[in-house]
Coordinates of C-alpha atoms in Angstrom, one line a residue:
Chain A
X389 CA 25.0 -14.6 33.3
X390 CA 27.2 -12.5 30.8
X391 CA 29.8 -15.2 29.8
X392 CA 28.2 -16.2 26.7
X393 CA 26.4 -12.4 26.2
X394 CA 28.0 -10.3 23.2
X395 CA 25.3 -7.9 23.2
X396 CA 22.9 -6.2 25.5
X397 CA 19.8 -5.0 24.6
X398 CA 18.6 -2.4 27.9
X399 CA 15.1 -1.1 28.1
X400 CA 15.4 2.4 29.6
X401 CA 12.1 3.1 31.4
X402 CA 11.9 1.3 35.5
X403 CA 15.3 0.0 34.1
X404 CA 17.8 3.2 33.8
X405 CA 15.5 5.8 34.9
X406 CA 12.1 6.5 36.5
X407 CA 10.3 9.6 35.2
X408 CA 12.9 12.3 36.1
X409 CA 15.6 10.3 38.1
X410 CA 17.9 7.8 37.7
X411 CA 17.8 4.3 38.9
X412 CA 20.6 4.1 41.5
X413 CA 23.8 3.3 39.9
X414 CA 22.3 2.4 36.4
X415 CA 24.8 4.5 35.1
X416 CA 27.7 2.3 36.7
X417 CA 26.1 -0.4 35.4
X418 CA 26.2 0.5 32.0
X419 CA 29.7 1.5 32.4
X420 CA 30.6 -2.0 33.7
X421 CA 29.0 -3.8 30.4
X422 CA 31.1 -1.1 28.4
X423 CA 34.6 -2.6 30.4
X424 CA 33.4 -6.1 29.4
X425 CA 33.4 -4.9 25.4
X426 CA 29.1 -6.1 25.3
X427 CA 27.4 -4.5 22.6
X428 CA 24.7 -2.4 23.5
X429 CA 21.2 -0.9 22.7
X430 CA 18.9 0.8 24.7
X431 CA 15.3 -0.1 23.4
X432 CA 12.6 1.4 24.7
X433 CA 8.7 2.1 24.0
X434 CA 9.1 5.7 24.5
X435 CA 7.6 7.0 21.1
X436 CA 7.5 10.9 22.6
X437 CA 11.3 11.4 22.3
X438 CA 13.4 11.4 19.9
X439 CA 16.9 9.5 19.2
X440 CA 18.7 13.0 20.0
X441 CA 16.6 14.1 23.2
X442 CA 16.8 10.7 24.8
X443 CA 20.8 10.8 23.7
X444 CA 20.9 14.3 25.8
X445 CA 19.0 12.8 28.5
X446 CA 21.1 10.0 29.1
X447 CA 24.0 12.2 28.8
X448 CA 22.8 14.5 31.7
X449 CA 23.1 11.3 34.1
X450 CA 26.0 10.0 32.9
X451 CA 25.5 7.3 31.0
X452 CA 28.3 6.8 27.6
X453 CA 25.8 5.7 25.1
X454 CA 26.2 6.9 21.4
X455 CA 22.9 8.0 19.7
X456 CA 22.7 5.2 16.9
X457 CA 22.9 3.0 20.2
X458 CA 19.4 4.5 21.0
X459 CA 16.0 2.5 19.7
X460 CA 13.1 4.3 20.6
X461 CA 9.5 2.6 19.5
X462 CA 9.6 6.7 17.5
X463 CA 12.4 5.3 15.7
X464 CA 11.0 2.4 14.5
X465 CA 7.8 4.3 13.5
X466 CA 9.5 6.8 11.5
X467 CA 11.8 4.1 10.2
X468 CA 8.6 1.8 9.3
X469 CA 7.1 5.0 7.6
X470 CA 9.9 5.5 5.1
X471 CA 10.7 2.4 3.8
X472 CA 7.0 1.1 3.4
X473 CA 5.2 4.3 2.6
X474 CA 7.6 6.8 1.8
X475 CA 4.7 9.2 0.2
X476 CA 2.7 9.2 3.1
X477 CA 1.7 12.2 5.3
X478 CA 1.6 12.0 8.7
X479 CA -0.6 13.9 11.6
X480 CA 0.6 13.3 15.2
X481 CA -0.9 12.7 18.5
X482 CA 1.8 13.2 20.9
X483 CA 4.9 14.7 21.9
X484 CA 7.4 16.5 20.0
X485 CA 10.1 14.5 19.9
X486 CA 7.8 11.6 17.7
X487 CA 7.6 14.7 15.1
X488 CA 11.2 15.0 15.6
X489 CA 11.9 11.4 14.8
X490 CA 9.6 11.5 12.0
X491 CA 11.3 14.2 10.4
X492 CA 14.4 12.6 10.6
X493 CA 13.6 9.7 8.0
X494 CA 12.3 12.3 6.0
X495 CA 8.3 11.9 6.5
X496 CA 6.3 14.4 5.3
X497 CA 4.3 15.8 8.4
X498 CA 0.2 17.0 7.1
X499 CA -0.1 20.7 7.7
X500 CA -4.0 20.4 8.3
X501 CA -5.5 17.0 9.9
X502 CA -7.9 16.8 6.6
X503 CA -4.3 16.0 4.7
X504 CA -2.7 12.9 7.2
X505 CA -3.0 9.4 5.5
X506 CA -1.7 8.6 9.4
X507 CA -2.3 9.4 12.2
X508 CA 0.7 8.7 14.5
X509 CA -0.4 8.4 18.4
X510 CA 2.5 8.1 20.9
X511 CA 3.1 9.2 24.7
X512 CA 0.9 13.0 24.8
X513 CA 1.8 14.4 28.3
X514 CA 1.6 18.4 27.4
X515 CA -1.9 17.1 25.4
X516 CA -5.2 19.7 25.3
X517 CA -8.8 18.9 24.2
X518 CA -7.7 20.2 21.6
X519 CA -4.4 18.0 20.6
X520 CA -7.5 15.5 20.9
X521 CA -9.9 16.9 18.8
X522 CA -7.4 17.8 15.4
X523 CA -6.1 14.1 15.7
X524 CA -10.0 13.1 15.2
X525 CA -10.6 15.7 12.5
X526 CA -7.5 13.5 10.8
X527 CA -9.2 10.2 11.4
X528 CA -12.1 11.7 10.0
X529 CA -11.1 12.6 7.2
X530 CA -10.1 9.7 6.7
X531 CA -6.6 8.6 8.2
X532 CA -5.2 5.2 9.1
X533 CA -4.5 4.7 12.6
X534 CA -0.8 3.8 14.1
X535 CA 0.8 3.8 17.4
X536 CA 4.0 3.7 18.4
X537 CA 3.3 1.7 21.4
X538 CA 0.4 0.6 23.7
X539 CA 1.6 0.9 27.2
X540 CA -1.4 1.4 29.6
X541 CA 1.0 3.0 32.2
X542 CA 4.8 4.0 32.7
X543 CA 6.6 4.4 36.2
X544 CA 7.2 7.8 37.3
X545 CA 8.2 9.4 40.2
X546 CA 4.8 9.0 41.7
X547 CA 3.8 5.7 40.5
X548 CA 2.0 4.7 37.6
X549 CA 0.8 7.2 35.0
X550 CA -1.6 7.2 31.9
X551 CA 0.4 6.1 29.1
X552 CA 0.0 6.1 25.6
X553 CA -3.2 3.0 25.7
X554 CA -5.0 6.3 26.9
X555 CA -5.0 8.3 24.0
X556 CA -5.5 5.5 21.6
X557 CA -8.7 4.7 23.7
X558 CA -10.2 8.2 22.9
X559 CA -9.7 8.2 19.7
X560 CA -10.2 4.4 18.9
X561 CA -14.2 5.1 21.2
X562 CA -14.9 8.3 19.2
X563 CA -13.6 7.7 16.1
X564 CA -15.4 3.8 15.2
X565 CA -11.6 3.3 13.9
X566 CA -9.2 0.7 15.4
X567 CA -5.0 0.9 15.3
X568 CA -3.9 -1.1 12.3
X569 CA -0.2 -1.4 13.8
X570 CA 1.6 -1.4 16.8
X571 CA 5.0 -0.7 16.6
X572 CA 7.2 -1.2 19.8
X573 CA 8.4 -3.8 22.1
X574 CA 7.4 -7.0 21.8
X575 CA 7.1 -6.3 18.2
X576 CA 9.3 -7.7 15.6
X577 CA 9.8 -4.6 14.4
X578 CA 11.9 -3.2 17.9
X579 CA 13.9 -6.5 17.9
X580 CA 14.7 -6.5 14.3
X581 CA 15.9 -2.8 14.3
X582 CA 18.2 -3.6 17.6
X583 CA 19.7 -6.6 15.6
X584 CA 20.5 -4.7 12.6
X585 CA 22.3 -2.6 14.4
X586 CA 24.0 -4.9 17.2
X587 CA 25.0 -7.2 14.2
X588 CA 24.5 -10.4 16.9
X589 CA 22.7 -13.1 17.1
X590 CA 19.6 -13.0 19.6
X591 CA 21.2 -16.5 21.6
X592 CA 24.4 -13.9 21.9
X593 CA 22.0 -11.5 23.5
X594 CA 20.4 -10.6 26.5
X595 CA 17.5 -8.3 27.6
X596 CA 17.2 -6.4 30.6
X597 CA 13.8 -5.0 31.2
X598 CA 11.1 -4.0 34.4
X599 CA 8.4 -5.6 31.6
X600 CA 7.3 -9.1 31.3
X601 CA 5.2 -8.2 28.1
X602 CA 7.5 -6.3 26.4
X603 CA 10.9 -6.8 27.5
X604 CA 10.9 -10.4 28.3
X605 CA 7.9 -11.4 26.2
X606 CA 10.4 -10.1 22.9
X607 CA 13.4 -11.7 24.4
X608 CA 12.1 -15.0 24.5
X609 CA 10.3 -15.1 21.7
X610 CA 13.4 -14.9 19.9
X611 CA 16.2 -16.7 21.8
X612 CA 17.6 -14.4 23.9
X613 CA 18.5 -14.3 27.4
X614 CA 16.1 -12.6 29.3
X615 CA 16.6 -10.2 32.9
X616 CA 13.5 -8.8 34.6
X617 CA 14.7 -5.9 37.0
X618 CA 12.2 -5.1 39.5
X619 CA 13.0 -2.0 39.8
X620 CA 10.1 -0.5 37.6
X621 CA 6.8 -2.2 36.7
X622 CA 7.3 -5.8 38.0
X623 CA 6.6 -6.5 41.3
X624 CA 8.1 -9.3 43.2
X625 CA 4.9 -11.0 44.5
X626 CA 3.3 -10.9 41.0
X627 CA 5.9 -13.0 40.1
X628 CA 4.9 -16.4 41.8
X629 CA 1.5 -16.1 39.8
X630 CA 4.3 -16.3 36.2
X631 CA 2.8 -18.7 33.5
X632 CA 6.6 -20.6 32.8
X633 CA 6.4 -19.8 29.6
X634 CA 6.5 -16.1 30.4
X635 CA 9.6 -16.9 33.3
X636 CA 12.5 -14.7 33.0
X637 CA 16.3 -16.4 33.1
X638 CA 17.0 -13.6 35.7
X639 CA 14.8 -11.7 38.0
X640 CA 17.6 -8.7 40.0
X641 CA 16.3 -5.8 42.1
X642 CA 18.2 -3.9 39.4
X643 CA 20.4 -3.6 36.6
X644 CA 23.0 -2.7 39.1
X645 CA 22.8 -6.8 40.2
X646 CA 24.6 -7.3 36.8
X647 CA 27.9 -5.8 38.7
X648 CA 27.4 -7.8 42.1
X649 CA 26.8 -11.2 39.9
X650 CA 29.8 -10.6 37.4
X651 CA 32.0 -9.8 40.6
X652 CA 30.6 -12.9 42.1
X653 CA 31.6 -15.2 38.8
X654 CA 35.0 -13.2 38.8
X655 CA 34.5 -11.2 35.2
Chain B
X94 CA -8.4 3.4 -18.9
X95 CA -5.9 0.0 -19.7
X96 CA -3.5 1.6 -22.3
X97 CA -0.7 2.1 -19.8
X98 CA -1.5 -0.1 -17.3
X99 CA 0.7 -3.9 -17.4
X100 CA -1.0 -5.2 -14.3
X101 CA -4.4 -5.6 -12.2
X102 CA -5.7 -6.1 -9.0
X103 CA -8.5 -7.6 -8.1
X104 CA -10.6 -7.6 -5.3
X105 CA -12.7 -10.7 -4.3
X106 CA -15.7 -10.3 -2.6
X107 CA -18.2 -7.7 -4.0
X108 CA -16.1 -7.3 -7.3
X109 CA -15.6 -11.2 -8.7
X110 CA -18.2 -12.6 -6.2
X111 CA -20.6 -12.3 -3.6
X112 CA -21.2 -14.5 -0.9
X113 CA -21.9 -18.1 -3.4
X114 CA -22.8 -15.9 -6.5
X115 CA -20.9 -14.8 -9.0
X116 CA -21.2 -11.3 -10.3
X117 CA -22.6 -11.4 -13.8
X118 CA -20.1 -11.5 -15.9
X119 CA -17.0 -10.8 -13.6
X120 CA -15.6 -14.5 -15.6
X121 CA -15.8 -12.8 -19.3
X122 CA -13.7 -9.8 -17.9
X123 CA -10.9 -11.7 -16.6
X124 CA -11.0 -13.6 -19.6
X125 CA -10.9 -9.9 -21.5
X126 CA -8.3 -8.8 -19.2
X127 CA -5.9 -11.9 -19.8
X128 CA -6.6 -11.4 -23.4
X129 CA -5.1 -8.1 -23.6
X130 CA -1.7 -10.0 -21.9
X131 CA -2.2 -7.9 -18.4
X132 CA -0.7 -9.4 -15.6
X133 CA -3.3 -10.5 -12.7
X134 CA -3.3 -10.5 -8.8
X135 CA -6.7 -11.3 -6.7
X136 CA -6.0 -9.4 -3.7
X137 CA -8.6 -10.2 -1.5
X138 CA -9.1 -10.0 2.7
X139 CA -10.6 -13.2 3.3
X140 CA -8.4 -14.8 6.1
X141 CA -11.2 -17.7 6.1
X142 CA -10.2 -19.3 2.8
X143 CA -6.9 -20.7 2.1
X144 CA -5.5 -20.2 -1.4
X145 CA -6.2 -23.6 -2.4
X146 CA -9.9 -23.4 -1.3
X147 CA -9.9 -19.9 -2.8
X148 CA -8.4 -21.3 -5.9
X149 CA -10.8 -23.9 -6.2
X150 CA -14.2 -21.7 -6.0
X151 CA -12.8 -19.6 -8.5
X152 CA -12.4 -22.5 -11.0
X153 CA -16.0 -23.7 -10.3
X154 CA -17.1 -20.1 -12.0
X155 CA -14.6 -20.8 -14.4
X156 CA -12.3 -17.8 -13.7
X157 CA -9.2 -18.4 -15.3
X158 CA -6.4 -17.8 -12.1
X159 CA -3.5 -19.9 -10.8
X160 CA -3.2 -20.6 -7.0
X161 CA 0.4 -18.1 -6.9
X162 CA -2.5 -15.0 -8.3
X163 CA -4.2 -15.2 -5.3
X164 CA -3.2 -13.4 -2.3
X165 CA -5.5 -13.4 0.6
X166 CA -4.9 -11.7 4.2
X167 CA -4.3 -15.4 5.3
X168 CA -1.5 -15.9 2.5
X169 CA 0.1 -12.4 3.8
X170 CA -0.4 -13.3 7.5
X171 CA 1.1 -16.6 7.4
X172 CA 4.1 -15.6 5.4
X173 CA 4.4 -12.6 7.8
X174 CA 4.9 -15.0 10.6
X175 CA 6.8 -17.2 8.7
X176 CA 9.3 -14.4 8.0
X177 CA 9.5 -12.4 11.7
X178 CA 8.4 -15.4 14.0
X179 CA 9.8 -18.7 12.4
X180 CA 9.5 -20.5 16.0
X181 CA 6.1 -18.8 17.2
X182 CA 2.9 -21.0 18.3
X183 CA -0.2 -19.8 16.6
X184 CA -3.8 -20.6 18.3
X185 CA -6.9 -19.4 15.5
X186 CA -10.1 -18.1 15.8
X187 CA -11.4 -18.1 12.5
X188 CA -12.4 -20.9 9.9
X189 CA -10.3 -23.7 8.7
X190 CA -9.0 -22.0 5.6
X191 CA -6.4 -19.9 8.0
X192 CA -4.9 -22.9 9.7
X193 CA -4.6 -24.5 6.1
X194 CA -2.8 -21.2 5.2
X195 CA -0.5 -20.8 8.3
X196 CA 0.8 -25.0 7.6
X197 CA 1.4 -23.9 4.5
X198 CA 3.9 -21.7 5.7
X199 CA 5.1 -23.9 8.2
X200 CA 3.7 -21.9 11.3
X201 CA 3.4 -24.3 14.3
X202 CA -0.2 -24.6 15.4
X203 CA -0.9 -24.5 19.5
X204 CA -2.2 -27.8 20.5
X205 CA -3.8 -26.1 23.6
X206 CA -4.4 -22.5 23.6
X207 CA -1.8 -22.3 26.7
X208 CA 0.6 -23.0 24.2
X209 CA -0.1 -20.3 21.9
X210 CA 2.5 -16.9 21.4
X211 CA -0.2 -15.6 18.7
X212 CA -3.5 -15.6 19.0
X213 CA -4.5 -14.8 15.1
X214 CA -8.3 -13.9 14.1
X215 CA -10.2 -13.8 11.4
X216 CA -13.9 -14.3 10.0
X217 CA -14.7 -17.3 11.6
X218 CA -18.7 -18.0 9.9
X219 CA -18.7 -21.6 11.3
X220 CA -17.8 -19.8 15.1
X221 CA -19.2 -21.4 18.5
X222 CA -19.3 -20.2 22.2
X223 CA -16.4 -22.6 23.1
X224 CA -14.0 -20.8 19.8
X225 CA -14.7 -17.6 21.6
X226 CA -13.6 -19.4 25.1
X227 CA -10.5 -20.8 23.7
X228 CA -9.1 -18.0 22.4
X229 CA -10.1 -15.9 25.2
X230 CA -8.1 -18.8 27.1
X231 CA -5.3 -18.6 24.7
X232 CA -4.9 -14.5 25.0
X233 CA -5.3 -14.9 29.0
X234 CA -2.1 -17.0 28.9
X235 CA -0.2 -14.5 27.1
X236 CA -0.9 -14.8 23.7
X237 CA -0.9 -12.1 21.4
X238 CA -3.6 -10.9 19.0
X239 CA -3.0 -10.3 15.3
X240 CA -5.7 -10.2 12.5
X241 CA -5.9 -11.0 9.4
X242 CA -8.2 -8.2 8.5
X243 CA -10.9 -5.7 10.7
X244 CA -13.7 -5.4 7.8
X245 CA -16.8 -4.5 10.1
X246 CA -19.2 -6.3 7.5
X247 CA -18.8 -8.1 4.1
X248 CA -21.6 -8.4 1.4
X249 CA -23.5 -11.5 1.0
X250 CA -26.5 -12.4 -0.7
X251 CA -28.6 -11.2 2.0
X252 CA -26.8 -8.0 2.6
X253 CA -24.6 -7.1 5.0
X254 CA -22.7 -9.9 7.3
X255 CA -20.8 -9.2 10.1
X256 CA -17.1 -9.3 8.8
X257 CA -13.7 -9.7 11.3
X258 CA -14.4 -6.4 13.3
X259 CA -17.2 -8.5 15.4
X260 CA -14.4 -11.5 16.4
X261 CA -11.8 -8.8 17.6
X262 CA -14.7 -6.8 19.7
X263 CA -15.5 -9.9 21.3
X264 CA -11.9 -10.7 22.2
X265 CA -10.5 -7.2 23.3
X266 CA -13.7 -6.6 25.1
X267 CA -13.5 -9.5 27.4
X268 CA -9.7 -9.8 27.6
X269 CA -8.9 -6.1 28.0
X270 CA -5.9 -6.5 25.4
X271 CA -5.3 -5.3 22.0
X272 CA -5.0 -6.1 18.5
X273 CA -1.4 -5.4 17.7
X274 CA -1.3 -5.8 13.8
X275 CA -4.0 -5.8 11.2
X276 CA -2.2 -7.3 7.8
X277 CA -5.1 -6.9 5.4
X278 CA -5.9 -4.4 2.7
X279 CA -4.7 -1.5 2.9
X280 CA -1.9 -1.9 4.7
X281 CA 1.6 -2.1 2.9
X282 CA 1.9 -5.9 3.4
X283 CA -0.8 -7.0 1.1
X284 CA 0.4 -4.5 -1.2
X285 CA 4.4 -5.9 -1.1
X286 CA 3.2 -9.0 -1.3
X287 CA 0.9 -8.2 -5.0
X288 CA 3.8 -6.1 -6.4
X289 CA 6.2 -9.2 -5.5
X290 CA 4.0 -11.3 -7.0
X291 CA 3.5 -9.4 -10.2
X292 CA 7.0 -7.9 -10.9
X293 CA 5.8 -4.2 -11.8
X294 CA 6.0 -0.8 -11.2
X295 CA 2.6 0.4 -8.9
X296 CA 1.9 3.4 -11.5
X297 CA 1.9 0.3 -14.2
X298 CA -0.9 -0.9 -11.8
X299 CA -4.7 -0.6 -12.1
X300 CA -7.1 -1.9 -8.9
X301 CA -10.3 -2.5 -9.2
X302 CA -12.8 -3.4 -6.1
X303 CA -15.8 -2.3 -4.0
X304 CA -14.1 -0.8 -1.3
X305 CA -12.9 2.6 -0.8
X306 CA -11.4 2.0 2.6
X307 CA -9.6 -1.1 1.9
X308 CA -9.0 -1.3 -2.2
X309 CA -8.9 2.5 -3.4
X310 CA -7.6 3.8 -0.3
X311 CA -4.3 1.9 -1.0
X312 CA -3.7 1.8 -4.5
X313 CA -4.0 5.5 -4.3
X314 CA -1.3 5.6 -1.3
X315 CA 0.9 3.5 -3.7
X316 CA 0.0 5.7 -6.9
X317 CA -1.8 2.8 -8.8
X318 CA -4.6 3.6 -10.9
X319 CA -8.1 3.0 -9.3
X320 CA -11.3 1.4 -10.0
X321 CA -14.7 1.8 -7.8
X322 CA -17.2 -1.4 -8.5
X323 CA -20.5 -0.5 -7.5
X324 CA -21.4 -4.4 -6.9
X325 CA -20.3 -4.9 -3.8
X326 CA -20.0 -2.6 -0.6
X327 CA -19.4 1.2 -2.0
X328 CA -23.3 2.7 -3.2
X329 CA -23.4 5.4 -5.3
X330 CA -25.8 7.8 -3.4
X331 CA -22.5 7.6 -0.7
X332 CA -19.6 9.0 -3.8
X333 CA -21.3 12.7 -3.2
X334 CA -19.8 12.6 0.3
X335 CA -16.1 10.9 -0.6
X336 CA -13.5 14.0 0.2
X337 CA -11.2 14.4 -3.3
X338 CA -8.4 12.3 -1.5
X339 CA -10.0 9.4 -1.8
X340 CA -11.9 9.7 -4.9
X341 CA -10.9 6.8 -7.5
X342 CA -10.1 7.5 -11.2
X343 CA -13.1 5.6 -12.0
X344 CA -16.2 4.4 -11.0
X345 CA -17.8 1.5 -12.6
X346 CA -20.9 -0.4 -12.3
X347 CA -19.2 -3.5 -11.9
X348 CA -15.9 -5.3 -13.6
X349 CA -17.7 -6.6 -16.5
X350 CA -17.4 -2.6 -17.3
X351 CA -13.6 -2.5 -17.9
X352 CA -14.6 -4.8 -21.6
X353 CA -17.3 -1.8 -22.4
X354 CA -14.8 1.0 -21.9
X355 CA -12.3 -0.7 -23.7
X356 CA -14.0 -1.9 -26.4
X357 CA -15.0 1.6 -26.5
X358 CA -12.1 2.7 -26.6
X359 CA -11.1 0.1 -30.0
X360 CA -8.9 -2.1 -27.5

């Protein structure tokens, strides 16, 4: 499985972590890759967090990960911002750490809603009426639309929860206005950013993901070895009803397996 | 208005043309423009024509243009797969003008709509039950949905027709999956694509068309000069209600204008 592998890309959500906890030995798991010398990047569809809080998150459970080794759909956002529309000014519906991550490539964040050429939407889990109602007044007045993913729900602790698909739907149904971009997984825009920094090429690669339609679906689009871990979103008997064309190369409980099945092969 | 500009954009539909008329006069201005040595783009969001077709109705109205001026939301979207998804399988709903596009650029076209990795939409005027079915079929086995554009109408000679915005409705309704990237005016890639094309700074730009969503809205947001035609889409009795942010420099009846002013002004 990881004999040909130079580089890892992990997704982070039902992969190393489940709302506040960590997967069971996710962390040893990472460490193992790290003794093999793989490459790594987490990449994930979080868009409320930024590089640093997910970096001190990850930290907290143990995990050695470096904070440029961190791509977060925010990231890519912000990242997409400055080089195409450096000018811009952004309003944002969601948590702090997307303003955080915006403000890190230098985007200019609106002071009123009337100003934003963008509005941003991402994950909104501290959102009011109110959050709702100034990122409409934005659209109003006449800002694009962009979302830094469009996950209908995330794994937590307690099952599945609303994710970001939910505050795109309120504004998208009282707005008339429609998302012009998407930015995270499977975009090309996640697996570019994770290749510029791994510096591999996606057949040296392999993805490890709970999502067949943003983990795998990105993987094999461009070549890589896919993983699905079913320890988050994916559930085993959804998986007979797999077009082959959507099939992962691995399907483990979790990312722990990767230990077990190296052992196994004697790396 | 010209003195300091070296290059023009130029909307299609509602500025050169409208439905199969052309705008009185819209011939002698590109002619005026050309005479004055400015540098040309058509920057239009038709996804239905190719730029060969395109090229071709402009020549029967004897509009001076070469096939490499015109850059159409099909031109942009094919060379946007082209560039991120060399290997993907594209299924259309739209007219024959995208597929001609997309070959253009080498993009593989689905055989079945099983096949497809993209499912990519645009006006489609020719469109049957059974189009609707098949890319329904195609996004039900995975595919995903770009557009070329999401105008809600576009002028004809009868008014207003129902533009892109009606194909995605149809599609996200009844599928329950989302439009991931909308490449048309005004987002940054048509905009890339025209400045790559004309080799010039955007404050060295003027554009002129009929729509202050798609045309003013991003010239402004790339510091171009701006030019409102009231021949198409944008009615004067609305311009009392525009908020200053998206007011253009100027507003003109329709392009043959541009040879007034400047004559005007002893150009």
């Amino acid at each position: 499985m990881l004999q040909e592998i130079e580089a890892v890309l992990i997704d982070l959500d039902g992969t190393i972590f489940k709302g506040k906890k960590l997967i069971p030995k996710a962390d040893d798991a990472v460490a193992y890759l790290r003794s093999l010398g793989k490459r790594i990047a987490f990449v994930s569809n979080r868009g409320n967090l930024s590089q640093r809080m997910c970096h001190e998150r990850l930290k907290e459970w143990r995990i050695s990960v470096r904070e440029e080794e961190i791509i977060l759909s925010s990231t890519v956002t912000a990242e997409f911002l400055h080089v195409h529309y450096p000018f811009c000014k952004v309003w944002t519906l969601g948590d702090y750490g997307l303003q955080e991550e915006l403000q890190r490539y230098h985007i200019q964040l609106a002071r009123k809603p009337e100003e934003a050429d963008f509005l941003v939407i991402t994950l909104h889990e501290t959102m009011t009426y109110d959050d709702f109602n100034l990122a409409f007044q934005a659209v109003q007045h006449g800002a694009r639309i962009i979302a830094t993913n469009a996950d209908k729900t995330f794994p937590n602790e307690n099952g599945n929860a609303i994710d970001v698909a939910g505050m795109i739907g309120a504004i998208e149904a009282t707005t008339g206005r429609k998302v012009e971009l998407i930015l995270g997984k499977p975009s090309c825009f996640m697996v570019e950013a994770a290749l510029r920094y791994l510096q591999v090429s996606p057949t040296k690669c392999l993805i490890i993901g709970d999502s067949i339609e943003s983990d795998i679906r990105m993987g094999r689009m461009h070549g890589m070895k896919t993983a699905l871990v079913l320890s988050g979103n994916a559930k085993r008997k959804l998986l007979d009803s797999l077009l082959e064309k959507e099939r992962p190369d691995y399907i483990i409980d979790s990312i722990y397996d990767i230990v077990r099945l190296g052992e196994e092969a004697g790396q």
